[in-house]
PDB file of C-alpha atoms in Angstrom:
ATOM      1  CA  MET A1234      20.314 100.523  77.367  1.00 96.00           C
ATOM      2  CA  GLU A1235      20.951 102.031  73.922  1.00 98.00           C
ATOM      3  CA  LEU A1236      23.463 101.872  71.121  1.00 98.00           C
ATOM      4  CA  ILE A1237      23.722 104.140  68.090  1.00 98.00           C
ATOM      5  CA  ALA A1238      25.311 102.382  65.109  1.00 97.00           C
ATOM      6  CA  GLY A1239      25.565 104.532  61.995  1.00 95.00           C
ATOM      7  CA  GLU A1240      22.028 105.450  61.002  1.00 96.00           C
ATOM      8  CA  SER A1241      20.471 102.846  63.269  1.00 98.00           C
ATOM      9  CA  LYS A1242      19.592 102.592  66.939  1.00 98.00           C
ATOM     10  CA  LEU A1243      19.374  99.568  69.218  1.00 98.00           C
ATOM     11  CA  THR A1244      17.296  99.808  72.392  1.00 98.00           C
ATOM     12  CA  PHE A1245      17.177  97.059  75.002  1.00 98.00           C
ATOM     13  CA  LYS A1246      14.223  96.852  77.379  1.00 98.00           C
ATOM     14  CA  GLU A1247      15.568  94.511  80.041  1.00 97.00           C
ATOM     15  CA  SER A1248      12.239  94.017  81.861  1.00 97.00           C
ATOM     16  CA  GLU A1249      10.761  92.596  78.645  1.00 97.00           C
ATOM     17  CA  SER A1250      13.930  90.907  77.325  1.00 97.00           C
ATOM     18  CA  LEU A1251      13.239  92.920  74.184  1.00 98.00           C
ATOM     19  CA  LEU A1252      15.809  94.397  71.798  1.00 98.00           C
ATOM     20  CA  VAL A1253      14.432  96.864  69.253  1.00 98.00           C
ATOM     21  CA  MET A1254      16.511  97.604  66.145  1.00 98.00           C
ATOM     22  CA  GLU A1255      15.460 100.606  64.066  1.00 98.00           C
ATOM     23  CA  GLY A1256      16.675 102.789  61.214  1.00 98.00           C
ATOM     24  CA  SER A1257      19.073 101.730  58.468  1.00 98.00           C
ATOM     25  CA  MET A1258      22.002  99.493  59.436  1.00 98.00           C
ATOM     26  CA  ARG A1259      24.659  99.413  56.724  1.00 98.00           C
ATOM     27  CA  LEU A1260      28.033  99.548  58.475  1.00 97.00           C
ATOM     28  CA  ALA A1261      31.177  99.087  56.391  1.00 95.00           C
ATOM     29  CA  ASN A1262      32.516  95.718  57.561  1.00 93.00           C
ATOM     30  CA  LEU A1263      32.508  93.086  60.304  1.00 93.00           C
ATOM     31  CA  MET A1264      34.939  95.086  62.445  1.00 93.00           C
ATOM     32  CA  GLU A1265      32.523  98.003  62.505  1.00 95.00           C
ATOM     33  CA  TYR A1266      29.795  95.589  63.532  1.00 96.00           C
ATOM     34  CA  ASP A1267      31.805  94.459  66.577  1.00 95.00           C
ATOM     35  CA  LYS A1268      30.046  96.981  68.823  1.00 97.00           C
ATOM     36  CA  VAL A1269      26.654  95.728  67.595  1.00 98.00           C
ATOM     37  CA  SER A1270      27.685  92.151  68.252  1.00 97.00           C
ATOM     38  CA  LEU A1271      28.884  93.003  71.779  1.00 97.00           C
ATOM     39  CA  PHE A1272      25.647  94.869  72.492  1.00 98.00           C
ATOM     40  CA  ILE A1273      23.495  91.931  71.342  1.00 98.00           C
ATOM     41  CA  MET A1274      25.522  89.493  73.448  1.00 97.00           C
ATOM     42  CA  GLU A1275      25.119  91.763  76.470  1.00 97.00           C
ATOM     43  CA  CYS A1276      21.348  91.799  75.881  1.00 98.00           C
ATOM     44  CA  ALA A1277      21.431  88.001  75.643  1.00 97.00           C
ATOM     45  CA  GLU A1278      23.313  87.781  78.960  1.00 97.00           C
ATOM     46  CA  LYS A1279      20.544  89.814  80.609  1.00 97.00           C
ATOM     47  CA  SER A1280      17.731  87.740  79.097  1.00 96.00           C
ATOM     48  CA  PRO A1281      17.193  84.630  81.190  1.00 90.00           C
ATOM     49  CA  SER A1282      15.425  82.316  78.769  1.00 95.00           C
ATOM     50  CA  LYS A1283      14.333  84.160  75.621  1.00 97.00           C
ATOM     51  CA  LEU A1284      15.492  87.304  73.822  1.00 98.00           C
ATOM     52  CA  THR A1285      13.082  88.938  71.379  1.00 98.00           C
ATOM     53  CA  ILE A1286      14.709  91.026  68.658  1.00 98.00           C
ATOM     54  CA  ASP A1287      12.197  93.358  67.039  1.00 98.00           C
ATOM     55  CA  MET A1288      13.386  94.381  63.556  1.00 98.00           C
ATOM     56  CA  ARG A1289      10.071  95.699  62.252  1.00 98.00           C
ATOM     57  CA  THR A1290      11.369  99.266  62.019  1.00 98.00           C
ATOM     58  CA  LEU A1291      14.739  98.332  60.526  1.00 98.00           C
ATOM     59  CA  SER A1292      14.474  99.448  56.911  1.00 98.00           C
ATOM     60  CA  PHE A1293      17.841  98.026  55.759  1.00 98.00           C
ATOM     61  CA  LEU A1294      20.494  95.578  56.923  1.00 98.00           C
ATOM     62  CA  ASN A1295      23.467  94.827  54.679  1.00 97.00           C
ATOM     63  CA  SER A1296      25.222  91.482  54.252  1.00 96.00           C
ATOM     64  CA  SER A1297      27.827  92.345  56.909  1.00 95.00           C
ATOM     65  CA  GLY A1298      24.941  92.923  59.325  1.00 96.00           C
ATOM     66  CA  ILE A1299      23.279  89.628  58.347  1.00 96.00           C
ATOM     67  CA  THR A1300      26.615  87.888  58.946  1.00 95.00           C
ATOM     68  CA  THR A1301      27.039  89.578  62.341  1.00 95.00           C
ATOM     69  CA  LEU A1302      23.595  88.470  63.502  1.00 97.00           C
ATOM     70  CA  SER A1303      24.262  84.962  62.172  1.00 95.00           C
ATOM     71  CA  MET A1304      27.491  84.786  64.188  1.00 94.00           C
ATOM     72  CA  CYS A1305      25.594  85.873  67.313  1.00 96.00           C
ATOM     73  CA  ILE A1306      23.039  83.113  66.695  1.00 96.00           C
ATOM     74  CA  LEU A1307      25.777  80.507  66.304  1.00 94.00           C
ATOM     75  CA  HIS A1308      27.476  81.738  69.473  1.00 94.00           C
ATOM     76  CA  LEU A1309      24.230  81.437  71.479  1.00 96.00           C
ATOM     77  CA  LYS A1310      23.580  78.036  69.937  1.00 95.00           C
ATOM     78  CA  LYS A1311      26.770  76.807  71.618  1.00 93.00           C
ATOM     79  CA  LYS A1312      25.598  78.210  74.964  1.00 92.00           C
ATOM     80  CA  LEU A1313      22.074  76.815  74.386  1.00 91.00           C
ATOM     81  CA  THR A1314      20.461  79.919  75.896  1.00 91.00           C
ATOM     82  CA  PRO A1315      18.631  82.244  75.547  1.00 96.00           C
ATOM     83  CA  SER A1316      16.415  81.200  72.662  1.00 97.00           C
ATOM     84  CA  LEU A1317      15.779  83.909  70.090  1.00 98.00           C
ATOM     85  CA  LEU A1318      12.655  85.303  68.472  1.00 98.00           C
ATOM     86  CA  PHE A1319      13.101  87.715  65.560  1.00 98.00           C
ATOM     87  CA  LEU A1320      10.097  89.883  64.716  1.00 98.00           C
ATOM     88  CA  GLY A1321       9.942  91.072  61.113  1.00 98.00           C
ATOM     89  CA  THR A1322       7.524  92.763  58.738  1.00 97.00           C
ATOM     90  CA  THR A1323       6.539  92.316  55.114  1.00 95.00           C
ATOM     91  CA  ASP A1324       6.587  96.134  54.794  1.00 94.00           C
ATOM     92  CA  TYR A1325      10.360  95.944  54.293  1.00 95.00           C
ATOM     93  CA  ALA A1326      10.859  93.376  51.560  1.00 93.00           C
ATOM     94  CA  TRP A1327      14.475  92.477  52.497  1.00 96.00           C
ATOM     95  CA  GLN A1328      13.216  91.007  55.770  1.00 97.00           C
ATOM     96  CA  ASP A1329      10.971  88.515  54.018  1.00 93.00           C
ATOM     97  CA  LYS A1330      13.961  87.387  51.926  1.00 93.00           C
ATOM     98  CA  SER A1331      16.754  87.262  54.501  1.00 95.00           C
ATOM     99  CA  LEU A1332      15.442  86.636  58.014  1.00 97.00           C
ATOM    100  CA  LYS A1333      14.320  83.070  57.295  1.00 95.00           C
ATOM    101  CA  ASN A1334      17.991  82.070  57.056  1.00 94.00           C
ATOM    102  CA  PHE A1335      18.374  82.567  60.813  1.00 96.00           C
ATOM    103  CA  THR A1336      16.095  79.611  61.536  1.00 96.00           C
ATOM    104  CA  LYS A1337      18.426  77.333  59.565  1.00 94.00           C
ATOM    105  CA  LEU A1338      21.339  78.177  61.854  1.00 94.00           C
ATOM    106  CA  TRP A1339      19.662  77.138  65.092  1.00 95.00           C
ATOM    107  CA  ALA A1340      16.338  75.451  65.808  1.00 95.00           C
ATOM    108  CA  ASP A1341      15.829  77.773  68.799  1.00 97.00           C
ATOM    109  CA  ALA A1342      16.098  80.895  66.627  1.00 97.00           C
ATOM    110  CA  LYS A1343      12.557  81.592  65.457  1.00 97.00           C
ATOM    111  CA  VAL A1344      11.356  84.211  62.994  1.00 98.00           C
ATOM    112  CA  GLN A1345       7.888  85.710  62.968  1.00 98.00           C
ATOM    113  CA  ILE A1346       7.040  87.959  60.032  1.00 96.00           C
ATOM    114  CA  ASP A1347       3.728  89.869  60.064  1.00 92.00           C
TER     115      ASP A1347
ATOM    116  CA  MET B1058      43.449  91.591  27.215  1.00 69.00           C
ATOM    117  CA  GLU B1059      41.715  88.514  28.573  1.00 79.00           C
ATOM    118  CA  ASP B1060      37.973  88.488  29.354  1.00 91.00           C
ATOM    119  CA  ILE B1061      36.275  85.910  31.529  1.00 92.00           C
ATOM    120  CA  VAL B1062      32.484  85.930  31.566  1.00 93.00           C
ATOM    121  CA  ILE B1063      30.584  84.142  34.342  1.00 91.00           C
ATOM    122  CA  GLY B1064      26.824  83.727  34.785  1.00 90.00           C
ATOM    123  CA  ASP B1065      24.167  85.838  33.072  1.00 91.00           C
ATOM    124  CA  TYR B1066      26.449  88.617  31.881  1.00 92.00           C
ATOM    125  CA  ASP B1067      24.874  90.655  29.048  1.00 93.00           C
ATOM    126  CA  ALA B1068      21.669  88.617  29.372  1.00 93.00           C
ATOM    127  CA  ILE B1069      20.018  91.654  27.833  1.00 94.00           C
ATOM    128  CA  ALA B1070      22.037  92.839  24.868  1.00 88.00           C
ATOM    129  CA  GLU B1071      23.673  96.258  25.174  1.00 86.00           C
ATOM    130  CA  THR B1072      22.112  97.220  21.866  1.00 88.00           C
ATOM    131  CA  LEU B1073      18.532  96.839  23.095  1.00 91.00           C
ATOM    132  CA  PRO B1074      17.138 100.336  23.781  1.00 93.00           C
ATOM    133  CA  ALA B1075      16.226 100.845  27.444  1.00 94.00           C
ATOM    134  CA  GLU B1076      13.164 102.702  28.700  1.00 90.00           C
ATOM    135  CA  GLY B1077      15.165 104.269  31.491  1.00 91.00           C
ATOM    136  CA  PHE B1078      18.899 104.920  31.658  1.00 94.00           C
ATOM    137  CA  LEU B1079      20.831 106.274  34.604  1.00 96.00           C
ATOM    138  CA  GLN B1080      24.610 106.638  34.439  1.00 97.00           C
ATOM    139  CA  LEU B1081      26.860 107.699  37.312  1.00 97.00           C
ATOM    140  CA  ILE B1082      30.573 107.816  38.045  1.00 97.00           C
ATOM    141  CA  VAL B1083      31.890 107.872  41.615  1.00 97.00           C
ATOM    142  CA  LYS B1084      35.337 107.670  43.209  1.00 95.00           C
ATOM    143  CA  PRO B1085      36.013 104.682  45.506  1.00 95.00           C
ATOM    144  CA  ILE B1086      37.881 106.931  47.919  1.00 94.00           C
ATOM    145  CA  ASP B1087      34.750 109.059  48.371  1.00 94.00           C
ATOM    146  CA  MET B1088      32.639 106.002  49.130  1.00 95.00           C
ATOM    147  CA  VAL B1089      34.976 104.435  51.688  1.00 93.00           C
ATOM    148  CA  THR B1090      35.760 107.741  53.391  1.00 94.00           C
ATOM    149  CA  TYR B1091      32.077 108.614  53.727  1.00 95.00           C
ATOM    150  CA  TRP B1092      30.578 105.129  53.887  1.00 96.00           C
ATOM    151  CA  ARG B1093      26.984 106.364  54.222  1.00 96.00           C
ATOM    152  CA  ARG B1094      27.217 107.463  50.602  1.00 97.00           C
ATOM    153  CA  CYS B1095      26.838 103.801  49.575  1.00 98.00           C
ATOM    154  CA  GLY B1096      23.435 103.693  51.246  1.00 98.00           C
ATOM    155  CA  SER B1097      22.440 107.147  50.014  1.00 97.00           C
ATOM    156  CA  LEU B1098      23.339 106.217  46.443  1.00 98.00           C
ATOM    157  CA  SER B1099      21.422 102.927  46.714  1.00 98.00           C
ATOM    158  CA  ASN B1100      18.324 104.694  48.005  1.00 97.00           C
ATOM    159  CA  PHE B1101      18.631 107.286  45.227  1.00 96.00           C
ATOM    160  CA  VAL B1102      18.821 104.633  42.503  1.00 96.00           C
ATOM    161  CA  ALA B1103      15.815 102.787  43.923  1.00 94.00           C
ATOM    162  CA  ASN B1104      13.818 105.988  44.319  1.00 93.00           C
ATOM    163  CA  PHE B1105      14.751 107.208  40.822  1.00 92.00           C
ATOM    164  CA  TYR B1106      12.955 104.220  39.302  1.00 87.00           C
ATOM    165  CA  ARG B1107      10.008 104.231  41.685  1.00 81.00           C
ATOM    166  CA  ASN B1108       8.026 106.433  39.332  1.00 68.00           C
ATOM    167  CA  PRO B1109       6.768 106.277  36.651  1.00 64.00           C
ATOM    168  CA  TYR B1110       7.713 102.624  36.178  1.00 64.00           C
ATOM    169  CA  ASN B1111       5.166 101.096  38.587  1.00 63.00           C
ATOM    170  CA  VAL B1112       7.897 100.242  41.058  1.00 71.00           C
ATOM    171  CA  ASP B1113       6.153  99.851  44.394  1.00 82.00           C
ATOM    172  CA  ALA B1114       7.595 100.368  47.868  1.00 84.00           C
ATOM    173  CA  LEU B1115       8.523  96.698  48.274  1.00 85.00           C
ATOM    174  CA  ASP B1116      10.432  96.703  44.987  1.00 90.00           C
ATOM    175  CA  GLU B1117      12.110  99.959  46.005  1.00 92.00           C
ATOM    176  CA  ASN B1118      13.358  98.358  49.238  1.00 95.00           C
ATOM    177  CA  LEU B1119      14.729  95.354  47.347  1.00 95.00           C
ATOM    178  CA  ILE B1120      16.344  97.448  44.594  1.00 95.00           C
ATOM    179  CA  SER B1121      18.132  99.539  47.218  1.00 97.00           C
ATOM    180  CA  THR B1122      19.238  96.375  49.058  1.00 97.00           C
ATOM    181  CA  ILE B1123      20.562  94.735  45.875  1.00 97.00           C
ATOM    182  CA  PHE B1124      22.296  97.839  44.540  1.00 98.00           C
ATOM    183  CA  ASN B1125      23.829  98.488  47.956  1.00 98.00           C
ATOM    184  CA  GLU B1126      25.600  95.125  47.884  1.00 97.00           C
ATOM    185  CA  LEU B1127      27.029  95.896  44.427  1.00 97.00           C
ATOM    186  CA  ILE B1128      28.267  99.376  45.308  1.00 98.00           C
ATOM    187  CA  GLU B1129      29.653  98.286  48.708  1.00 97.00           C
ATOM    188  CA  ASN B1130      31.700  95.570  46.977  1.00 95.00           C
ATOM    189  CA  ALA B1131      32.987  97.996  44.343  1.00 96.00           C
ATOM    190  CA  ALA B1132      33.909 100.557  47.019  1.00 95.00           C
ATOM    191  CA  LYS B1133      35.688  98.001  49.235  1.00 93.00           C
ATOM    192  CA  TYR B1134      37.628  96.177  46.568  1.00 92.00           C
ATOM    193  CA  SER B1135      38.515  99.003  44.167  1.00 91.00           C
ATOM    194  CA  THR B1136      41.909 100.507  43.704  1.00 86.00           C
ATOM    195  CA  LYS B1137      41.178 103.448  45.968  1.00 70.00           C
ATOM    196  CA  ARG B1138      42.858 106.333  44.184  1.00 74.00           C
ATOM    197  CA  ASP B1139      43.053 107.281  40.532  1.00 81.00           C
ATOM    198  CA  SER B1140      40.191 104.979  39.609  1.00 90.00           C
ATOM    199  CA  ASP B1141      36.476 105.327  39.027  1.00 95.00           C
ATOM    200  CA  ILE B1142      33.398 103.226  39.658  1.00 97.00           C
ATOM    201  CA  TYR B1143      31.116 103.315  36.612  1.00 98.00           C
ATOM    202  CA  ILE B1144      27.440 102.714  37.281  1.00 98.00           C
ATOM    203  CA  GLU B1145      24.670 102.084  34.776  1.00 97.00           C
ATOM    204  CA  VAL B1146      21.076 101.327  35.687  1.00 97.00           C
ATOM    205  CA  LYS B1147      18.654 100.553  32.878  1.00 96.00           C
ATOM    206  CA  MET B1148      14.964  99.724  32.891  1.00 93.00           C
ATOM    207  CA  TYR B1149      13.621  97.197  30.393  1.00 92.00           C
ATOM    208  CA  ASN B1150       9.863  96.859  30.835  1.00 87.00           C
ATOM    209  CA  THR B1151       9.760  94.837  34.076  1.00 88.00           C
ATOM    210  CA  ILE B1152      13.466  94.135  34.459  1.00 92.00           C
ATOM    211  CA  LEU B1153      15.944  96.535  36.039  1.00 94.00           C
ATOM    212  CA  LYS B1154      19.548  96.024  34.986  1.00 96.00           C
ATOM    213  CA  MET B1155      22.112  97.306  37.495  1.00 97.00           C
ATOM    214  CA  GLN B1156      25.732  97.376  36.373  1.00 97.00           C
ATOM    215  CA  VAL B1157      28.723  98.389  38.478  1.00 98.00           C
ATOM    216  CA  GLN B1158      32.241  98.398  37.060  1.00 97.00           C
ATOM    217  CA  ASN B1159      35.473  98.996  38.941  1.00 96.00           C
ATOM    218  CA  VAL B1160      39.234  98.465  38.850  1.00 94.00           C
ATOM    219  CA  CYS B1161      40.920  96.323  41.496  1.00 92.00           C
ATOM    220  CA  ASN B1162      44.235  94.681  42.308  1.00 90.00           C
ATOM    221  CA  GLN B1163      45.233  91.164  41.241  1.00 90.00           C
ATOM    222  CA  LYS B1164      44.515  89.618  44.661  1.00 90.00           C
ATOM    223  CA  ASN B1165      40.898  90.846  44.757  1.00 89.00           C
ATOM    224  CA  PHE B1166      40.471  89.986  41.074  1.00 91.00           C
ATOM    225  CA  GLU B1167      41.524  86.363  41.615  1.00 91.00           C
ATOM    226  CA  ALA B1168      39.430  86.049  44.782  1.00 90.00           C
ATOM    227  CA  LEU B1169      36.305  87.265  42.984  1.00 89.00           C
ATOM    228  CA  LYS B1170      36.977  84.972  40.012  1.00 89.00           C
ATOM    229  CA  LYS B1171      37.157  81.962  42.320  1.00 88.00           C
ATOM    230  CA  SER B1172      34.156  82.987  44.396  1.00 87.00           C
ATOM    231  CA  MET B1173      31.874  83.810  41.434  1.00 87.00           C
ATOM    232  CA  GLY B1174      32.849  80.597  39.690  1.00 84.00           C
ATOM    233  CA  LYS B1175      31.472  78.658  42.667  1.00 83.00           C
ATOM    234  CA  LEU B1176      28.358  80.801  43.087  1.00 84.00           C
ATOM    235  CA  LEU B1177      27.298  80.553  39.485  1.00 81.00           C
ATOM    236  CA  ASP B1178      28.168  76.883  39.064  1.00 77.00           C
ATOM    237  CA  SER B1179      24.914  74.949  39.109  1.00 69.00           C
ATOM    238  CA  ASP B1180      26.612  71.995  40.839  1.00 73.00           C
ATOM    239  CA  TYR B1181      26.718  73.970  44.081  1.00 78.00           C
ATOM    240  CA  ASN B1182      23.652  74.156  46.307  1.00 88.00           C
ATOM    241  CA  LEU B1183      23.509  77.819  47.366  1.00 90.00           C
ATOM    242  CA  ASP B1184      21.762  77.072  50.656  1.00 90.00           C
ATOM    243  CA  ASP B1185      24.533  74.632  51.594  1.00 90.00           C
ATOM    244  CA  LEU B1186      27.221  77.066  50.473  1.00 89.00           C
ATOM    245  CA  TYR B1187      25.639  79.874  52.510  1.00 90.00           C
ATOM    246  CA  MET B1188      25.484  77.745  55.669  1.00 89.00           C
ATOM    247  CA  LYS B1189      29.043  76.529  55.156  1.00 88.00           C
ATOM    248  CA  ARG B1190      30.354  80.083  54.831  1.00 88.00           C
ATOM    249  CA  MET B1191      28.441  81.223  57.918  1.00 88.00           C
ATOM    250  CA  MET B1192      29.826  78.339  59.959  1.00 86.00           C
ATOM    251  CA  GLU B1193      33.357  79.173  58.803  1.00 85.00           C
ATOM    252  CA  LYS B1194      33.113  82.855  59.745  1.00 78.00           C
ATOM    253  CA  SER B1195      35.078  84.038  62.725  1.00 70.00           C
ATOM    254  CA  SER B1196      35.415  87.332  64.545  1.00 65.00           C
ATOM    255  CA  ALA B1197      38.835  87.760  62.922  1.00 67.00           C
ATOM    256  CA  ASP B1198      37.285  88.075  59.444  1.00 72.00           C
ATOM    257  CA  LYS B1199      37.175  91.633  58.170  1.00 71.00           C
ATOM    258  CA  ASP B1200      34.511  91.172  55.503  1.00 72.00           C
ATOM    259  CA  SER B1201      31.431  89.011  55.370  1.00 63.00           C
ATOM    260  CA  GLY B1202      31.932  87.993  51.718  1.00 76.00           C
ATOM    261  CA  ILE B1203      28.354  86.783  51.417  1.00 88.00           C
ATOM    262  CA  GLY B1204      26.725  89.730  49.621  1.00 92.00           C
ATOM    263  CA  LEU B1205      26.444  88.228  46.140  1.00 92.00           C
ATOM    264  CA  LEU B1206      25.678  84.775  47.543  1.00 92.00           C
ATOM    265  CA  MET B1207      22.834  86.264  49.570  1.00 94.00           C
ATOM    266  CA  LEU B1208      21.433  88.009  46.477  1.00 94.00           C
ATOM    267  CA  LEU B1209      21.600  84.905  44.309  1.00 92.00           C
ATOM    268  CA  LYS B1210      20.119  82.663  46.975  1.00 93.00           C
ATOM    269  CA  ASP B1211      17.230  84.761  48.258  1.00 93.00           C
ATOM    270  CA  PHE B1212      16.464  87.612  45.872  1.00 93.00           C
ATOM    271  CA  PRO B1213      14.740  87.610  42.451  1.00 91.00           C
ATOM    272  CA  VAL B1214      17.908  88.437  40.541  1.00 94.00           C
ATOM    273  CA  LYS B1215      20.156  87.012  37.871  1.00 94.00           C
ATOM    274  CA  VAL B1216      23.823  87.928  38.199  1.00 94.00           C
ATOM    275  CA  GLY B1217      26.643  87.998  35.670  1.00 94.00           C
ATOM    276  CA  VAL B1218      30.268  89.054  35.919  1.00 94.00           C
ATOM    277  CA  LYS B1219      32.916  90.032  33.373  1.00 95.00           C
ATOM    278  CA  LEU B1220      36.519  89.943  34.569  1.00 95.00           C
ATOM    279  CA  SER B1221      39.086  91.603  32.332  1.00 94.00           C
ATOM    280  CA  SER B1222      42.830  91.626  32.787  1.00 91.00           C
ATOM    281  CA  SER B1223      45.407  93.227  30.546  1.00 86.00           C
ATOM    282  CA  GLU B1224      49.133  92.860  30.047  1.00 82.00           C
ATOM    283  CA  ASP B1225      49.818  96.231  31.645  1.00 82.00           C
ATOM    284  CA  GLY B1226      48.658  94.754  34.966  1.00 82.00           C
ATOM    285  CA  SER B1227      45.209  96.346  35.229  1.00 87.00           C
ATOM    286  CA  TYR B1228      42.258  94.319  36.480  1.00 93.00           C
ATOM    287  CA  GLN B1229      38.673  95.310  35.769  1.00 94.00           C
ATOM    288  CA  VAL B1230      35.488  93.858  37.238  1.00 95.00           C
ATOM    289  CA  CYS B1231      32.000  94.436  35.853  1.00 96.00           C
ATOM    290  CA  VAL B1232      29.044  93.008  37.809  1.00 96.00           C
ATOM    291  CA  GLN B1233      25.505  93.008  36.443  1.00 96.00           C
ATOM    292  CA  ALA B1234      22.355  92.224  38.430  1.00 97.00           C
ATOM    293  CA  TYR B1235      19.020  91.832  36.675  1.00 96.00           C
ATOM    294  CA  TYR B1236      16.144  92.428  39.054  1.00 94.00           C
ATOM    295  CA  PHE B1237      12.677  91.189  38.159  1.00 91.00           C
ATOM    296  CA  LEU B1238      10.023  93.607  39.302  1.00 86.00           C
ATOM    297  CA  ARG B1239       6.933  92.303  41.040  1.00 69.00           C
ATOM    298  CA  GLU B1240       8.096  88.716  41.040  1.00 53.00           C
ATOM    299  CA  SER B1241       4.682  87.327  41.983  1.00 43.00           C
ATOM    300  CA  VAL B1242       3.180  88.760  38.790  1.00 44.00           C
ATOM    301  CA  LEU B1243       6.078  87.678  36.664  1.00 46.00           C
ATOM    302  CA  LYS B1244       6.306  84.057  37.782  1.00 43.00           C
ATOM    303  CA  GLY B1245       6.505  81.852  34.733  1.00 41.00           C
ATOM    304  CA  GLN B1246       7.123  84.773  32.414  1.00 44.00           C
ATOM    305  CA  MET B1247      10.847  85.267  32.943  1.00 44.00           C
ATOM    306  CA  MET B1248      12.803  85.718  29.781  1.00 44.00           C
ATOM    307  CA  PHE B1249      15.828  83.659  30.888  1.00 42.00           C
TER     308      PHE B1249
END
């Protein structure tokens, strides 16, 4: 299952409950991010206990994107499942700065930065 | 003309000669019509200063991220036609000053004044403010409104804003972000 969003691509590997986000994601506003939000929630529906979101090849994510992901986390927090694991890298400095905020929104949203 | 200055505006005096100086003018209508131009411009600015100023790849990624938030705000909240966005990016040794100036309507002017007042008021805990704003967001909101808050909270920047209004009904916003290169090296040496 794939979604192209601007200069980014999201690929969901259902057998691994793995969502890979790659490219540069800088859409104009929250409305434009609606399709991304819907895609992530669909991936969550198909992931029984844990969804891993691999962002290690996502070079940029703007504040509207951070907000969209945060809203997805808060939505899943209400449902209590699936738990989330975000994979990040120190190669893209924004990830080291911004991803840690996700863990403050929900104890079951973990971030692993290598 | 009334000027309101918030935060670290003009933290480095205009008169101090810069080692690098990039000046650009763009039209808001061009940026919102072809939104990818915001990202392209941000990457250009970051790449422009990569060499020969010892800006490494990590700094380049952060500079592009920071500048992108400034230019996206200016593009979104500008008077779309018959106005310009003025951009200045100056290098001072290990500090990069990014300045973006635009014209907006009274509603956006007042909203920014209120928002920046909170962000740059030391009585507010930025982590708490960030969480509060995230919790309050709903799918009906058009904009995230957390760009500058995110920069101030998590990135090695100082931010200042000058808001100018005049009797003829024009409203001007000038945002400055001072980015400290290689923050690990510079710890304890900041000039502010």
